[in-house]
């Protein structure tokens, strides 16, 4: 008659494993939120549902040009009928959220770049021919080479762009001047 | 009776949660930039398919997009959710790429290259919103995921900042946010799109190089482009990530 084999070690291993599984389940249930799971397909859609809400709770800091119109109708009219109509107001002046809060109250003044260097830097971001952007074809934008352009127009080389071009409507003064010139010529020949 | 009351309370709770869910506040009423969004009572993510398109022929490298992006999200200095690269290709096929400060200040200086240049252009880069995103596959805690309308987003509360996704993304668009200490990346302005506004960079782009819209809307610019003969490309197609970000007039030298 054989002795019963000693199974204590096996029992301990099984007990240890069960303990580990229970511990793992408890820790997981503490760490993983309730709405975490499979929302949609098995792949790529395993997430916490509230995360979408968290992302949506960000408030937009930029709005649109139309949102500036209610308080700045003159600038808006000028700009929205000019070559600069595709520019965002907030690019030069800073984001809406720095200026007006969520209740519609003015909370601060936005920068108004006027000094020569700032104006030149802003204009040349787009209009600098020296950086060789491709947009010749299709024709996207008019570019200039800076000292050359000033020389061609017979103005001093330290002129800032806004001395001839109104920043909100770049050809406004120039077209006005042209019209006046035409009238003068007409008057001169009419006499 | 008791059961009825419990059911009623359940409906009440669901109702309030529901109305919170769909009320997306905007500081003031503005005309919507994406038709049919923002004011919907019940937004159905399955009914939309958003794509982003970048036209290389129209980008002038002004960096307005990068400025708008930095301000919209107050991105720390030295980190970029989107940036613009400058490509110079010489006549003998050598390629020079640079992106000083991610084009935050535009390109104030021309790049000096010894040899004659065959082509020069700018390539805006951002999250590709892949159909098969590598970043989601590697995340060990399920902190990054795909929504039903096609956005790949990050759950900043779950992210442990292990940076697996940063090294998994083939396009290098992810980074560990200096202050939040979690992964971060371009979201295609999910919070703006759901309110009916265009992404901040698209709104700021003066030339229309960046385009965004819903493919299910047949009148949107992107679906018109898709139906036209314009050549569309994606970056690194051999990575098998199937990006939703499409490039128009891309050159093969761009990586
Ligand atoms: S581009 Fe990178 S971060 Fe964006 S979805 Fe694809 S793999 Fe993820
Ligand atoms: S704003 Fe538009 S044109 Fe300017 S760099 Fe960005 S994509 Fe290019």
Short mmCIF file of C-alpha atoms and ligand atoms in Angstrom, two decimals:
data_model
loop_
_atom_site.label_atom_id
_atom_site.label_comp_id
_atom_site.label_asym_id
_atom_site.label_seq_id
_atom_site.Cartn_x
_atom_site.Cartn_y
_atom_site.Cartn_z
CA UNK A 1 0.00 0.00 0.00
CA UNK A 2 1.57 3.23 -1.17
CA UNK A 3 1.79 6.39 0.90
CA UNK A 4 -0.44 9.36 -0.14
CA UNK A 5 1.73 11.81 -2.04
CA UNK A 6 2.39 15.15 -0.34
CA UNK A 7 0.57 17.84 -2.37
CA UNK A 8 1.18 20.85 -0.09
CA UNK A 9 3.43 22.61 -2.61
CA UNK A 10 0.86 22.24 -5.40
CA UNK A 11 -1.89 23.58 -3.16
CA UNK A 12 0.25 26.58 -2.26
CA UNK A 13 0.90 27.37 -5.90
CA UNK A 14 -2.81 27.21 -6.76
CA UNK A 15 -3.69 29.36 -3.73
CA UNK A 16 -1.02 31.87 -4.67
CA UNK A 17 -2.32 32.09 -8.23
CA UNK A 18 -5.90 32.61 -7.08
CA UNK A 19 -4.76 35.34 -4.70
CA UNK A 20 -2.86 37.01 -7.51
CA UNK A 21 -5.84 36.95 -9.84
CA UNK A 22 -8.15 38.38 -7.18
CA UNK A 23 -5.62 41.08 -6.32
CA UNK A 24 -5.20 41.91 -10.00
CA UNK A 25 -8.96 42.17 -10.48
CA UNK A 26 -9.32 44.46 -7.44
CA UNK A 27 -6.46 46.73 -8.54
CA UNK A 28 -7.81 46.89 -12.10
CA UNK A 29 -11.32 47.76 -10.97
CA UNK A 30 -9.85 50.56 -8.81
CA UNK A 31 -7.72 51.97 -11.62
CA UNK A 32 -10.01 51.63 -14.63
CA UNK A 33 -12.97 54.03 -14.81
CA UNK A 34 -16.50 52.70 -15.38
CA UNK A 35 -16.98 54.23 -18.82
CA UNK A 36 -13.76 52.74 -20.10
CA UNK A 37 -14.42 50.10 -22.70
CA UNK A 38 -15.13 49.20 -26.23
CA UNK A 39 -17.09 51.95 -28.00
CA UNK A 40 -17.39 50.89 -31.60
CA UNK A 41 -15.09 48.42 -33.26
CA UNK A 42 -12.73 46.17 -31.33
CA UNK A 43 -9.69 47.97 -32.70
CA UNK A 44 -8.81 51.59 -31.99
CA UNK A 45 -12.07 52.34 -30.16
CA UNK A 46 -11.16 51.11 -26.69
CA UNK A 47 -11.36 54.24 -24.56
CA UNK A 48 -12.94 56.22 -21.75
CA UNK A 49 -16.13 57.75 -23.09
CA UNK A 50 -15.72 60.90 -20.99
CA UNK A 51 -12.51 61.73 -22.85
CA UNK A 52 -14.56 63.10 -25.75
CA UNK A 53 -16.40 65.38 -23.30
CA UNK A 54 -13.08 66.53 -21.87
CA UNK A 55 -11.87 67.47 -25.34
CA UNK A 56 -15.13 69.29 -26.10
CA UNK A 57 -14.92 71.29 -22.89
CA UNK A 58 -12.00 73.28 -24.29
CA UNK A 59 -13.25 76.72 -25.19
CA UNK A 60 -12.20 78.07 -28.61
CA UNK A 61 -9.64 80.86 -28.17
CA UNK A 62 -9.95 82.06 -31.76
CA UNK A 63 -13.26 82.93 -33.37
CA UNK A 64 -13.84 84.19 -36.90
CA UNK A 65 -13.53 87.52 -38.69
CA UNK A 66 -17.33 87.83 -38.64
CA UNK A 67 -17.21 87.82 -34.84
CA UNK A 68 -15.13 91.04 -34.89
CA UNK A 69 -17.67 92.83 -37.07
CA UNK A 70 -20.19 93.69 -34.35
CA UNK A 71 -17.77 96.04 -32.59
CA UNK A 72 -15.39 96.99 -35.41
CA UNK A 73 -17.68 97.46 -38.43
CA UNK A 74 -15.48 100.07 -40.17
CA UNK A 75 -12.37 97.91 -40.19
CA UNK A 76 -14.43 94.88 -41.11
CA UNK A 77 -16.05 96.62 -44.09
CA UNK A 78 -12.68 97.84 -45.31
CA UNK A 79 -10.97 94.50 -44.93
CA UNK A 80 -13.73 92.24 -46.20
CA UNK A 81 -13.88 94.10 -49.52
CA UNK A 82 -10.14 94.24 -50.10
CA UNK A 83 -7.41 91.90 -51.28
CA UNK A 84 -6.76 91.16 -47.61
CA UNK A 85 -10.21 89.66 -47.05
CA UNK A 86 -8.81 86.16 -46.54
CA UNK A 87 -6.56 87.25 -43.68
CA UNK A 88 -7.64 86.44 -40.16
CA UNK A 89 -7.98 89.52 -37.93
CA UNK A 90 -6.63 87.48 -35.07
CA UNK A 91 -3.36 86.77 -36.84
CA UNK A 92 -2.09 90.35 -36.46
CA UNK A 93 -4.15 91.33 -33.41
CA UNK A 94 -4.07 88.20 -31.25
CA UNK A 95 -6.79 85.76 -30.24
CA UNK A 96 -10.33 86.77 -29.36
CA UNK A 97 -10.12 85.11 -25.94
CA UNK A 98 -7.46 87.63 -24.81
CA UNK A 99 -9.89 90.45 -25.58
CA UNK A 100 -13.41 89.30 -24.69
CA UNK A 101 -14.42 86.67 -22.14
CA UNK A 102 -17.09 83.99 -22.44
CA UNK A 103 -19.77 86.40 -21.15
CA UNK A 104 -18.98 88.91 -23.90
CA UNK A 105 -17.22 91.43 -21.63
CA UNK A 106 -14.07 93.18 -22.81
CA UNK A 107 -11.21 92.00 -20.60
CA UNK A 108 -8.16 93.42 -22.32
CA UNK A 109 -6.82 95.32 -25.30
CA UNK A 110 -5.35 93.39 -28.18
CA UNK A 111 -2.00 94.48 -29.63
CA UNK A 112 -2.12 96.87 -32.54
CA UNK A 113 1.23 96.57 -34.31
CA UNK A 114 2.17 99.99 -35.70
CA UNK A 115 5.91 100.44 -35.47
CA UNK A 116 7.93 100.20 -38.67
CA UNK A 117 9.79 97.00 -37.89
CA UNK A 118 6.66 95.11 -36.74
CA UNK A 119 4.70 96.17 -39.82
CA UNK A 120 7.52 95.19 -42.15
CA UNK A 121 7.94 91.80 -40.50
CA UNK A 122 4.19 91.10 -40.72
CA UNK A 123 3.94 92.11 -44.39
CA UNK A 124 7.05 90.22 -45.44
CA UNK A 125 5.80 86.97 -43.95
CA UNK A 126 3.66 86.64 -47.06
CA UNK A 127 4.99 89.13 -49.62
CA UNK A 128 8.73 88.38 -49.59
CA UNK A 129 9.82 87.14 -53.00
CA UNK A 130 13.30 86.31 -51.69
CA UNK A 131 12.12 83.19 -49.87
CA UNK A 132 11.12 81.65 -53.19
CA UNK A 133 7.71 80.25 -52.36
CA UNK A 134 6.28 78.28 -55.25
CA UNK A 135 2.94 80.09 -55.68
CA UNK A 136 3.60 81.54 -59.10
CA UNK A 137 1.35 78.93 -60.61
CA UNK A 138 -1.52 79.19 -59.76
CA UNK A 139 -1.10 82.86 -58.98
CA UNK A 140 -1.77 82.98 -55.27
CA UNK A 141 -0.23 86.20 -54.04
CA UNK A 142 1.80 89.20 -55.18
CA UNK A 143 5.34 89.20 -53.86
CA UNK A 144 8.07 91.86 -53.94
CA UNK A 145 11.81 92.03 -53.42
CA UNK A 146 12.11 94.64 -50.77
CA UNK A 147 14.73 97.26 -51.51
CA UNK A 148 13.95 96.95 -55.25
CA UNK A 149 10.24 97.61 -54.78
CA UNK A 150 10.91 100.80 -52.82
CA UNK A 151 13.42 101.99 -55.40
CA UNK A 152 11.03 101.29 -58.27
CA UNK A 153 8.32 103.32 -56.59
CA UNK A 154 10.79 106.16 -55.94
CA UNK A 155 10.39 106.22 -52.17
CA UNK A 156 13.07 106.24 -49.47
CA UNK A 157 14.40 102.85 -48.48
CA UNK A 158 13.44 103.27 -44.83
CA UNK A 159 9.76 103.58 -45.71
CA UNK A 160 7.43 101.18 -43.92
CA UNK A 161 4.84 99.33 -46.01
CA UNK A 162 1.89 101.09 -44.34
CA UNK A 163 3.06 104.49 -45.55
CA UNK A 164 1.57 103.65 -48.96
CA UNK A 165 -0.60 100.59 -48.27
CA UNK A 166 -3.45 100.74 -45.79
CA UNK A 167 -2.95 97.48 -43.92
CA UNK A 168 -6.63 96.49 -43.87
CA UNK A 169 -7.15 97.31 -47.56
CA UNK A 170 -3.73 97.45 -49.25
CA UNK A 171 -4.83 99.12 -52.49
CA UNK A 172 -7.28 101.61 -50.94
CA UNK A 173 -5.09 104.74 -51.04
CA UNK A 174 -3.45 103.66 -54.25
CA UNK A 175 -6.75 103.25 -56.11
CA UNK A 176 -7.96 106.57 -54.70
CA UNK A 177 -4.79 108.28 -55.90
CA UNK A 178 -5.20 106.71 -59.33
CA UNK A 179 -8.78 108.00 -59.58
CA UNK A 180 -7.76 111.52 -58.55
CA UNK A 181 -4.91 111.46 -61.06
CA UNK A 182 -7.25 110.34 -63.83
CA UNK A 183 -9.64 113.18 -63.03
CA UNK A 184 -6.81 115.69 -63.00
CA UNK A 185 -5.60 114.45 -66.40
CA UNK A 186 -9.13 114.63 -67.76
CA UNK A 187 -9.43 118.15 -66.46
CA UNK A 188 -6.10 119.11 -67.97
CA UNK A 189 -6.94 117.76 -71.44
CA UNK A 190 -10.51 119.09 -71.26
CA UNK A 191 -9.36 122.69 -71.01
CA UNK B 1 -44.57 51.67 -8.10
CA UNK B 2 -41.05 51.56 -6.78
CA UNK B 3 -39.85 50.24 -10.09
CA UNK B 4 -41.64 53.01 -11.92
CA UNK B 5 -40.05 55.68 -9.76
CA UNK B 6 -36.61 54.23 -10.29
CA UNK B 7 -37.17 54.18 -14.03
CA UNK B 8 -38.37 57.79 -13.94
CA UNK B 9 -35.31 58.88 -11.96
CA UNK B 10 -33.16 57.03 -14.46
CA UNK B 11 -34.73 58.92 -17.36
CA UNK B 12 -34.31 62.20 -15.49
CA UNK B 13 -30.61 61.55 -14.91
CA UNK B 14 -30.07 60.47 -18.49
CA UNK B 15 -31.96 63.52 -19.71
CA UNK B 16 -29.84 66.01 -17.81
CA UNK B 17 -26.63 64.24 -18.74
CA UNK B 18 -27.82 64.27 -22.33
CA UNK B 19 -28.50 67.99 -22.44
CA UNK B 20 -25.11 68.74 -20.87
CA UNK B 21 -23.57 66.56 -23.50
CA UNK B 22 -24.94 68.47 -26.47
CA UNK B 23 -24.71 72.04 -25.28
CA UNK B 24 -21.43 73.34 -26.60
CA UNK B 25 -20.90 76.88 -25.39
CA UNK B 26 -19.47 79.59 -27.66
CA UNK B 27 -18.64 83.08 -26.34
CA UNK B 28 -20.89 84.77 -28.92
CA UNK B 29 -23.12 83.68 -31.76
CA UNK B 30 -21.14 83.60 -34.98
CA UNK B 31 -22.08 82.36 -38.44
CA UNK B 32 -20.96 78.73 -38.64
CA UNK B 33 -18.08 77.86 -40.91
CA UNK B 34 -19.03 74.22 -41.32
CA UNK B 35 -22.65 73.94 -42.42
CA UNK B 36 -24.92 71.68 -40.43
CA UNK B 37 -22.75 71.48 -37.33
CA UNK B 38 -22.70 73.05 -33.90
CA UNK B 39 -26.42 73.57 -33.57
CA UNK B 40 -27.51 70.00 -33.94
CA UNK B 41 -29.62 68.60 -31.15
CA UNK B 42 -28.20 65.13 -31.54
CA UNK B 43 -24.82 64.89 -33.18
CA UNK B 44 -24.33 61.59 -34.95
CA UNK B 45 -20.59 60.93 -35.32
CA UNK B 46 -21.24 58.08 -37.76
CA UNK B 47 -22.85 60.51 -40.22
CA UNK B 48 -19.70 62.56 -40.73
CA UNK B 49 -16.38 61.88 -42.35
CA UNK B 50 -13.96 64.72 -41.85
CA UNK B 51 -10.85 65.13 -43.95
CA UNK B 52 -8.08 67.67 -44.05
CA UNK B 53 -6.42 68.68 -47.29
CA UNK B 54 -3.23 70.66 -47.81
CA UNK B 55 -2.47 72.24 -51.18
CA UNK B 56 1.30 72.49 -51.64
CA UNK B 57 0.86 74.83 -54.60
CA UNK B 58 -0.90 77.42 -52.48
CA UNK B 59 1.21 77.45 -49.30
CA UNK B 60 3.44 80.54 -49.10
CA UNK B 61 5.17 79.65 -45.84
CA UNK B 62 3.80 82.62 -43.92
CA UNK B 63 3.34 80.58 -40.76
CA UNK B 64 -0.05 82.13 -39.84
CA UNK B 65 -1.31 78.62 -39.21
CA UNK B 66 1.48 77.87 -36.73
CA UNK B 67 0.87 81.12 -34.84
CA UNK B 68 -2.87 80.43 -34.64
CA UNK B 69 -2.20 76.91 -33.43
CA UNK B 70 0.23 77.97 -30.73
CA UNK B 71 -2.22 80.58 -29.44
CA UNK B 72 -5.27 78.34 -29.61
CA UNK B 73 -3.67 75.69 -27.41
CA UNK B 74 -1.00 77.76 -25.64
CA UNK B 75 1.57 75.22 -26.76
CA UNK B 76 4.87 75.51 -24.83
CA UNK B 77 7.85 77.06 -26.62
CA UNK B 78 9.87 74.58 -28.62
CA UNK B 79 6.94 72.18 -29.09
CA UNK B 80 4.68 72.14 -32.13
CA UNK B 81 1.29 70.63 -32.90
CA UNK B 82 1.69 71.79 -36.49
CA UNK B 83 4.64 73.23 -38.40
CA UNK B 84 5.64 74.16 -41.94
CA UNK B 85 8.72 72.73 -43.67
CA UNK B 86 10.61 74.39 -46.50
CA UNK B 87 11.86 72.15 -49.29
CA UNK B 88 14.54 73.16 -51.77
CA UNK B 89 15.35 70.74 -54.57
CA UNK B 90 18.47 71.46 -56.61
CA UNK B 91 18.83 70.68 -60.32
CA UNK B 92 20.81 67.52 -59.53
CA UNK B 93 18.10 66.26 -57.21
CA UNK B 94 19.58 67.08 -53.83
CA UNK B 95 16.90 67.95 -51.24
CA UNK B 96 17.29 70.54 -48.48
CA UNK B 97 14.65 70.72 -45.75
CA UNK B 98 14.42 73.19 -42.90
CA UNK B 99 11.83 74.60 -40.54
CA UNK B 100 13.28 77.33 -38.28
CA UNK B 101 11.13 77.52 -35.12
CA UNK B 102 8.52 75.42 -36.94
CA UNK B 103 7.79 78.52 -39.09
CA UNK B 104 6.28 80.34 -36.10
CA UNK B 105 7.97 83.47 -37.39
CA UNK B 106 7.46 82.52 -41.02
CA UNK B 107 10.54 82.39 -43.21
CA UNK B 108 12.26 85.76 -42.79
CA UNK B 109 15.50 84.65 -44.47
CA UNK B 110 15.99 82.93 -47.84
CA UNK B 111 18.02 79.74 -47.56
CA UNK B 112 21.40 79.89 -49.25
CA UNK B 113 22.11 76.87 -51.44
CA UNK B 114 25.25 76.69 -53.59
CA UNK B 115 23.69 74.92 -56.55
CA UNK B 116 20.87 76.19 -58.77
CA UNK B 117 17.43 75.34 -57.39
CA UNK B 118 14.90 73.37 -59.44
CA UNK B 119 11.93 73.80 -57.14
CA UNK B 120 11.14 75.38 -53.80
CA UNK B 121 7.96 74.94 -51.82
CA UNK B 122 6.47 74.66 -48.35
CA UNK B 123 4.87 71.63 -46.75
CA UNK B 124 2.61 72.11 -43.71
CA UNK B 125 2.65 69.12 -41.36
CA UNK B 126 0.14 68.05 -38.73
CA UNK B 127 -1.50 64.89 -37.40
CA UNK B 128 -2.51 62.63 -40.29
CA UNK B 129 -5.50 61.18 -38.37
CA UNK B 130 -4.70 57.71 -39.65
CA UNK B 131 -7.39 55.12 -40.32
CA UNK B 132 -5.01 52.53 -38.84
CA UNK B 133 -3.15 54.64 -36.29
CA UNK B 134 0.12 53.23 -35.00
CA UNK B 135 -0.12 55.48 -31.94
CA UNK B 136 -3.37 53.82 -30.80
CA UNK B 137 -1.98 50.33 -31.35
CA UNK B 138 0.93 50.83 -28.95
CA UNK B 139 -0.78 52.70 -26.11
CA UNK B 140 -0.65 50.40 -23.04
CA UNK B 141 -3.45 52.14 -21.09
CA UNK B 142 -5.96 52.96 -23.84
CA UNK B 143 -5.35 56.69 -23.53
CA UNK B 144 -5.38 57.35 -27.26
CA UNK B 145 -8.25 56.29 -29.47
CA UNK B 146 -10.23 56.86 -32.62
CA UNK B 147 -13.66 58.52 -32.55
CA UNK B 148 -16.48 57.47 -34.87
CA UNK B 149 -16.11 60.63 -36.95
CA UNK B 150 -12.46 59.85 -37.63
CA UNK B 151 -10.45 61.87 -35.13
CA UNK B 152 -7.58 60.32 -33.18
CA UNK B 153 -7.68 61.90 -29.73
CA UNK B 154 -5.80 61.64 -26.45
CA UNK B 155 -7.38 61.07 -23.06
CA UNK B 156 -5.15 63.37 -21.01
CA UNK B 157 -6.44 61.93 -17.73
CA UNK B 158 -5.45 58.37 -18.62
CA UNK B 159 -2.17 59.08 -20.39
CA UNK B 160 0.81 58.08 -18.22
CA UNK B 161 3.38 59.83 -20.41
CA UNK B 162 5.28 56.68 -21.35
CA UNK B 163 5.97 58.10 -24.85
CA UNK B 164 5.44 54.83 -26.72
CA UNK B 165 3.13 56.65 -29.10
CA UNK B 166 5.72 59.37 -29.65
CA UNK B 167 8.14 56.85 -31.09
CA UNK B 168 5.40 54.82 -32.85
CA UNK B 169 3.95 57.67 -34.93
CA UNK B 170 5.60 57.50 -38.37
CA UNK B 171 5.00 61.22 -38.91
CA UNK B 172 6.61 62.53 -35.73
CA UNK B 173 3.63 64.65 -34.76
CA UNK B 174 3.47 63.58 -31.11
CA UNK B 175 5.43 65.02 -28.21
CA UNK B 176 5.37 64.91 -24.43
CA UNK B 177 3.80 68.19 -23.31
CA UNK B 178 6.29 70.03 -21.08
CA UNK B 179 3.71 71.17 -18.53
CA UNK B 180 1.01 68.49 -18.68
CA UNK B 181 3.60 65.67 -18.76
CA UNK B 182 1.34 63.68 -21.08
CA UNK B 183 1.44 62.98 -24.77
CA UNK B 184 -0.02 65.73 -26.93
CA UNK B 185 -0.61 66.30 -30.63
CA UNK B 186 -2.76 68.07 -33.18
CA UNK B 187 -6.47 67.25 -32.75
CA UNK B 188 -7.72 68.95 -35.94
CA UNK B 189 -9.39 71.27 -33.40
CA UNK B 190 -12.04 68.77 -32.40
CA UNK B 191 -13.58 71.28 -29.94
CA UNK B 192 -13.94 73.88 -32.72
CA UNK B 193 -15.23 71.50 -35.39
CA UNK B 194 -18.00 70.23 -33.14
CA UNK B 195 -19.06 73.85 -32.56
CA UNK B 196 -19.20 74.43 -36.31
CA UNK B 197 -15.92 76.37 -36.56
CA UNK B 198 -13.01 75.48 -38.82
CA UNK B 199 -9.75 74.36 -37.23
CA UNK B 200 -7.73 77.38 -36.05
CA UNK B 201 -5.03 76.92 -38.70
CA UNK B 202 -7.56 76.62 -41.54
CA UNK B 203 -9.30 79.77 -40.31
CA UNK B 204 -5.95 81.63 -40.26
CA UNK B 205 -4.55 80.46 -43.60
CA UNK B 206 -4.75 83.43 -46.01
CA UNK B 207 -4.28 81.47 -49.23
CA UNK B 208 -6.61 78.51 -48.72
CA UNK B 209 -3.69 76.09 -48.67
CA UNK B 210 -5.30 74.32 -45.74
CA UNK B 211 -8.78 72.94 -46.31
CA UNK B 212 -11.07 71.08 -43.97
CA UNK B 213 -14.51 69.63 -44.43
CA UNK B 214 -16.98 66.79 -44.36
CA UNK B 215 -16.83 64.26 -47.19
CA UNK B 216 -20.46 63.27 -46.59
CA UNK B 217 -21.52 66.81 -47.51
CA UNK B 218 -21.46 66.84 -51.33
CA UNK B 219 -21.19 70.65 -51.42
CA UNK B 220 -18.11 70.91 -49.23
CA UNK B 221 -14.86 72.00 -50.86
CA UNK B 222 -13.08 68.79 -49.91
CA UNK B 223 -15.65 66.49 -51.45
CA UNK B 224 -15.59 68.59 -54.62
CA UNK B 225 -11.82 68.20 -54.77
CA UNK B 226 -12.13 64.47 -54.16
CA UNK B 227 -14.53 64.15 -57.10
CA UNK B 228 -12.34 66.31 -59.36
CA UNK B 229 -9.19 65.24 -61.19
CA UNK B 230 -6.84 66.98 -58.71
CA UNK B 231 -3.98 64.68 -57.69
CA UNK B 232 -4.21 63.66 -54.03
CA UNK B 233 -1.43 61.99 -52.07
CA UNK B 234 -0.74 60.86 -48.53
CA UNK B 235 2.57 60.84 -46.68
CA UNK B 236 4.43 57.52 -46.26
CA UNK B 237 1.71 55.32 -47.81
CA UNK B 238 3.91 52.24 -47.28
CA UNK B 239 3.54 52.57 -43.49
CA UNK B 240 0.02 51.18 -43.86
CA UNK B 241 -1.53 53.84 -41.63
CA UNK B 242 -3.99 55.15 -44.29
CA UNK B 243 -3.91 58.85 -43.38
CA UNK B 244 -7.01 61.00 -43.64
CA UNK B 245 -4.80 64.02 -44.25
CA UNK B 246 -4.44 64.38 -48.01
CA UNK B 247 -1.92 66.49 -49.88
CA UNK B 248 -2.63 68.13 -53.22
CA UNK B 249 0.23 68.48 -55.71
CA UNK B 250 2.73 66.76 -53.43
CA UNK B 251 6.20 66.01 -54.81
CA UNK B 252 7.68 62.58 -54.34
CA UNK B 253 10.70 64.09 -52.51
CA UNK B 254 8.51 65.01 -49.52
CA UNK B 255 8.71 62.61 -46.59
S1 LIG C 1 -0.19 60.79 -37.60
FE1 LIG C 1 0.77 59.79 -35.84
S2 LIG C 1 -0.33 60.65 -34.05
FE2 LIG C 1 -1.60 61.09 -35.87
S3 LIG C 1 -3.04 59.34 -35.98
FE3 LIG C 1 -1.29 58.82 -37.32
S4 LIG C 1 0.08 57.63 -35.97
FE4 LIG C 1 -1.36 58.69 -34.61
S1 LIG C 2 -1.13 79.86 -43.23
FE1 LIG C 2 -1.50 78.76 -45.18
S2 LIG C 2 -0.09 79.74 -46.66
FE2 LIG C 2 0.61 80.36 -44.58
S3 LIG C 2 2.16 78.79 -44.03
FE3 LIG C 2 0.21 78.04 -43.21
S4 LIG C 2 -0.62 76.71 -44.82
FE4 LIG C 2 1.00 77.94 -45.79
#
